[in-house]
PDB file of C-alpha atoms in Angstrom:
ATOM      1  CA  LEU A   1      14.090 -15.292 -17.439  1.00  0.00           C
ATOM      2  CA  SER A   2      14.548 -18.942 -16.105  1.00  0.00           C
ATOM      3  CA  GLY A   3      15.663 -17.755 -12.569  1.00  0.00           C
ATOM      4  CA  ALA A   4      13.000 -14.987 -12.006  1.00  0.00           C
ATOM      5  CA  GLN A   5      10.563 -15.348  -9.427  1.00  0.00           C
ATOM      6  CA  PRO A   6       6.923 -14.787 -10.165  1.00  0.00           C
ATOM      7  CA  PRO A   7       5.374 -11.762  -8.038  1.00  0.00           C
ATOM      8  CA  ALA A   8       4.129 -12.673  -4.801  1.00  0.00           C
ATOM      9  CA  GLN A   9       0.255 -13.146  -4.842  1.00  0.00           C
ATOM     10  CA  VAL A  10       0.036 -12.849  -1.219  1.00  0.00           C
ATOM     11  CA  ILE A  11       2.006 -10.396   0.625  1.00  0.00           C
ATOM     12  CA  THR A  12       2.029  -9.822   4.705  1.00  0.00           C
ATOM     13  CA  VAL A  13       2.825  -6.397   5.932  1.00  0.00           C
ATOM     14  CA  GLY A  14       2.913  -6.321   9.721  1.00  0.00           C
ATOM     15  CA  GLU A  15      -0.250  -7.774  10.735  1.00  0.00           C
ATOM     16  CA  VAL A  16      -1.901  -7.277   7.286  1.00  0.00           C
ATOM     17  CA  THR A  17      -2.223  -9.955   4.497  1.00  0.00           C
ATOM     18  CA  ILE A  18      -2.521  -8.788   0.994  1.00  0.00           C
ATOM     19  CA  ASP A  19      -4.124 -11.388  -1.433  1.00  0.00           C
ATOM     20  CA  LEU A  20      -3.809  -9.619  -4.999  1.00  0.00           C
ATOM     21  CA  VAL A  21      -5.527 -12.577  -6.513  1.00  0.00           C
ATOM     22  CA  LYS A  22      -9.073 -12.388  -4.962  1.00  0.00           C
ATOM     23  CA  PRO A  23      -8.580  -9.141  -3.921  1.00  0.00           C
ATOM     24  CA  MET A  24      -8.774  -9.492  -0.216  1.00  0.00           C
ATOM     25  CA  LEU A  25      -7.188  -7.909   2.739  1.00  0.00           C
ATOM     26  CA  LYS A  26      -7.046  -8.758   6.198  1.00  0.00           C
ATOM     27  CA  LYS A  27      -6.058  -7.021   9.460  1.00  0.00           C
ATOM     28  CA  ASN A  28      -5.172  -9.476  12.437  1.00  0.00           C
ATOM     29  CA  GLY A  29      -6.943 -12.098  10.618  1.00  0.00           C
ATOM     30  CA  GLU A  30     -10.177 -10.213   9.946  1.00  0.00           C
ATOM     31  CA  PRO A  31     -11.324  -8.870   6.388  1.00  0.00           C
ATOM     32  CA  VAL A  32     -11.095  -5.135   5.805  1.00  0.00           C
ATOM     33  CA  HIS A  33     -13.024  -3.434   2.955  1.00  0.00           C
ATOM     34  CA  LEU A  34     -11.194  -1.260   0.564  1.00  0.00           C
ATOM     35  CA  THR A  35     -12.520   1.089  -2.185  1.00  0.00           C
ATOM     36  CA  LYS A  36     -11.768   0.724  -5.390  1.00  0.00           C
ATOM     37  CA  THR A  37      -9.250   3.886  -5.352  1.00  0.00           C
ATOM     38  CA  GLU A  38      -7.876   2.348  -2.045  1.00  0.00           C
ATOM     39  CA  TRP A  39      -6.763  -0.822  -3.861  1.00  0.00           C
ATOM     40  CA  GLU A  40      -5.451   0.938  -6.587  1.00  0.00           C
ATOM     41  CA  LEU A  41      -3.401   3.042  -4.429  1.00  0.00           C
ATOM     42  CA  LEU A  42      -2.137  -0.022  -2.363  1.00  0.00           C
ATOM     43  CA  ARG A  43      -1.420  -1.985  -5.563  1.00  0.00           C
ATOM     44  CA  ALA A  44       0.718   1.049  -7.253  1.00  0.00           C
ATOM     45  CA  LEU A  45       2.448   0.997  -3.871  1.00  0.00           C
ATOM     46  CA  LEU A  46       3.122  -2.485  -3.601  1.00  0.00           C
ATOM     47  CA  ARG A  47       4.494  -2.924  -6.870  1.00  0.00           C
ATOM     48  CA  ASN A  48       7.097   0.007  -6.095  1.00  0.00           C
ATOM     49  CA  ALA A  49       7.467  -1.604  -2.316  1.00  0.00           C
ATOM     50  CA  GLY A  50      10.675   0.506  -1.187  1.00  0.00           C
ATOM     51  CA  ARG A  51      10.575   3.518  -3.581  1.00  0.00           C
ATOM     52  CA  THR A  52       8.834   6.702  -2.996  1.00  0.00           C
ATOM     53  CA  LEU A  53       6.102   7.713  -5.525  1.00  0.00           C
ATOM     54  CA  THR A  54       5.537  11.064  -6.399  1.00  0.00           C
ATOM     55  CA  HIS A  55       2.230  12.701  -6.235  1.00  0.00           C
ATOM     56  CA  GLN A  56       2.218  12.853  -9.984  1.00  0.00           C
ATOM     57  CA  GLN A  57       2.879   9.036 -10.228  1.00  0.00           C
ATOM     58  CA  LEU A  58       0.288   8.229  -7.841  1.00  0.00           C
ATOM     59  CA  PHE A  59      -2.173  10.300  -9.602  1.00  0.00           C
ATOM     60  CA  ARG A  60      -1.345   8.651 -13.007  1.00  0.00           C
ATOM     61  CA  GLU A  61      -1.431   5.243 -11.557  1.00  0.00           C
ATOM     62  CA  VAL A  62      -4.669   5.792 -10.079  1.00  0.00           C
ATOM     63  CA  TRP A  63      -6.605   8.016 -11.687  1.00  0.00           C
ATOM     64  CA  GLY A  64      -4.995   8.377 -15.363  1.00  0.00           C
ATOM     65  CA  ASN A  65      -3.555  11.422 -16.925  1.00  0.00           C
ATOM     66  CA  SER A  66      -6.678  13.988 -16.264  1.00  0.00           C
ATOM     67  CA  TYR A  67      -6.344  13.912 -12.818  1.00  0.00           C
ATOM     68  CA  GLY A  68      -5.945  17.661 -12.605  1.00  0.00           C
ATOM     69  CA  ASP A  69      -5.200  19.152  -8.899  1.00  0.00           C
ATOM     70  CA  ALA A  70      -6.045  16.303  -6.646  1.00  0.00           C
ATOM     71  CA  GLN A  71      -3.450  16.549  -3.925  1.00  0.00           C
ATOM     72  CA  GLN A  72      -5.953  16.822  -1.345  1.00  0.00           C
ATOM     73  CA  TYR A  73      -8.109  14.095  -2.704  1.00  0.00           C
ATOM     74  CA  LEU A  74      -4.809  11.901  -2.456  1.00  0.00           C
ATOM     75  CA  ARG A  75      -4.481  12.759   1.241  1.00  0.00           C
ATOM     76  CA  VAL A  76      -7.875  11.606   2.076  1.00  0.00           C
ATOM     77  CA  HIS A  77      -7.306   8.085   0.327  1.00  0.00           C
ATOM     78  CA  ILE A  78      -3.964   7.788   1.869  1.00  0.00           C
ATOM     79  CA  ARG A  79      -5.470   8.500   5.248  1.00  0.00           C
ATOM     80  CA  SER A  80      -8.092   6.305   4.914  1.00  0.00           C
ATOM     81  CA  LEU A  81      -5.704   3.564   3.933  1.00  0.00           C
ATOM     82  CA  ARG A  82      -3.748   4.097   6.804  1.00  0.00           C
ATOM     83  CA  ARG A  83      -6.769   3.357   9.136  1.00  0.00           C
ATOM     84  CA  LYS A  84      -7.135   0.186   7.540  1.00  0.00           C
ATOM     85  CA  ILE A  85      -3.644  -0.888   7.310  1.00  0.00           C
ATOM     86  CA  GLU A  86      -1.623   0.651  10.372  1.00  0.00           C
ATOM     87  CA  ALA A  87      -1.958  -0.444  14.068  1.00  0.00           C
ATOM     88  CA  ASP A  88      -1.380   3.101  14.738  1.00  0.00           C
ATOM     89  CA  PRO A  89      -2.489   5.464  11.877  1.00  0.00           C
ATOM     90  CA  ALA A  90      -1.081   8.675  13.442  1.00  0.00           C
ATOM     91  CA  ARG A  91       2.837   6.651  13.578  1.00  0.00           C
ATOM     92  CA  PRO A  92       2.841   5.078  10.494  1.00  0.00           C
ATOM     93  CA  GLN A  93       5.224   2.166   9.975  1.00  0.00           C
ATOM     94  CA  TRP A  94       4.232   0.948   6.594  1.00  0.00           C
ATOM     95  CA  LEU A  95       2.659   3.861   4.380  1.00  0.00           C
ATOM     96  CA  LEU A  96       4.979   6.382   4.957  1.00  0.00           C
ATOM     97  CA  THR A  97       4.734  10.273   3.666  1.00  0.00           C
ATOM     98  CA  GLU A  98       8.030  11.445   2.032  1.00  0.00           C
ATOM     99  CA  ALA A  99       7.526  15.440   2.817  1.00  0.00           C
ATOM    100  CA  GLY A 100       7.014  17.475  -0.322  1.00  0.00           C
ATOM    101  CA  VAL A 101       7.315  14.430  -2.567  1.00  0.00           C
ATOM    102  CA  GLY A 102       5.301  11.786  -2.233  1.00  0.00           C
ATOM    103  CA  TYR A 103       4.331   8.489  -0.491  1.00  0.00           C
ATOM    104  CA  ARG A 104       6.323   5.271  -0.104  1.00  0.00           C
ATOM    105  CA  LEU A 105       5.279   1.330   1.450  1.00  0.00           C
ATOM    106  CA  ARG A 106       7.966   0.257   3.572  1.00  0.00           C
ATOM    107  CA  GLU A 107       9.269  -2.915   1.794  1.00  0.00           C
ATOM    108  CA  PRO A 108       8.135  -6.006   3.767  1.00  0.00           C
ATOM    109  CA  THR A 109      10.742  -8.274   4.784  1.00  0.00           C
ATOM    110  CA  PRO A 110      10.065 -12.153   4.372  1.00  0.00           C
ATOM    111  CA  GLU A 111       8.990 -13.954   7.549  1.00  0.00           C
ATOM    112  CA  LEU A 112      11.509 -16.567   8.045  1.00  0.00           C
ATOM    113  CA  PRO A 113      10.484 -20.240   9.272  1.00  0.00           C
ATOM    114  CA  PRO A 114      11.479 -20.636  12.937  1.00  0.00           C
ATOM    115  CA  ALA A 115      15.005 -22.412  13.401  1.00  0.00           C
ATOM    116  CA  ARG A 116      14.867 -26.251  13.712  1.00  0.00           C
ATOM    117  CA  GLU A 117      16.230 -27.416  17.056  1.00  0.00           C
TER     118      GLU A 117
END
């Protein structure tokens, strides 16, 4: 498609900057270490930003088809990821729970350059 834009390689979500090429995450300009599983969860959520992913969809994307019943395992990783990306993990603004369904990453809105005077 001639008019299609390539997917963003660097994404800003609140005070978090995510470089998908390196891969690297920075919060307030400071590097933050993510485990392999946290990266895979974040990448799945970013690919589907704005859409709710069910627990089963996340299991398949991150652990494959042989995940079994790992809902508690998923909760632990989501909690850890929230601690790393949210300003207040107890009141998440970006990584949202859709009760009884799954999780959704709020779609980042592009930063507009300041208006010229």
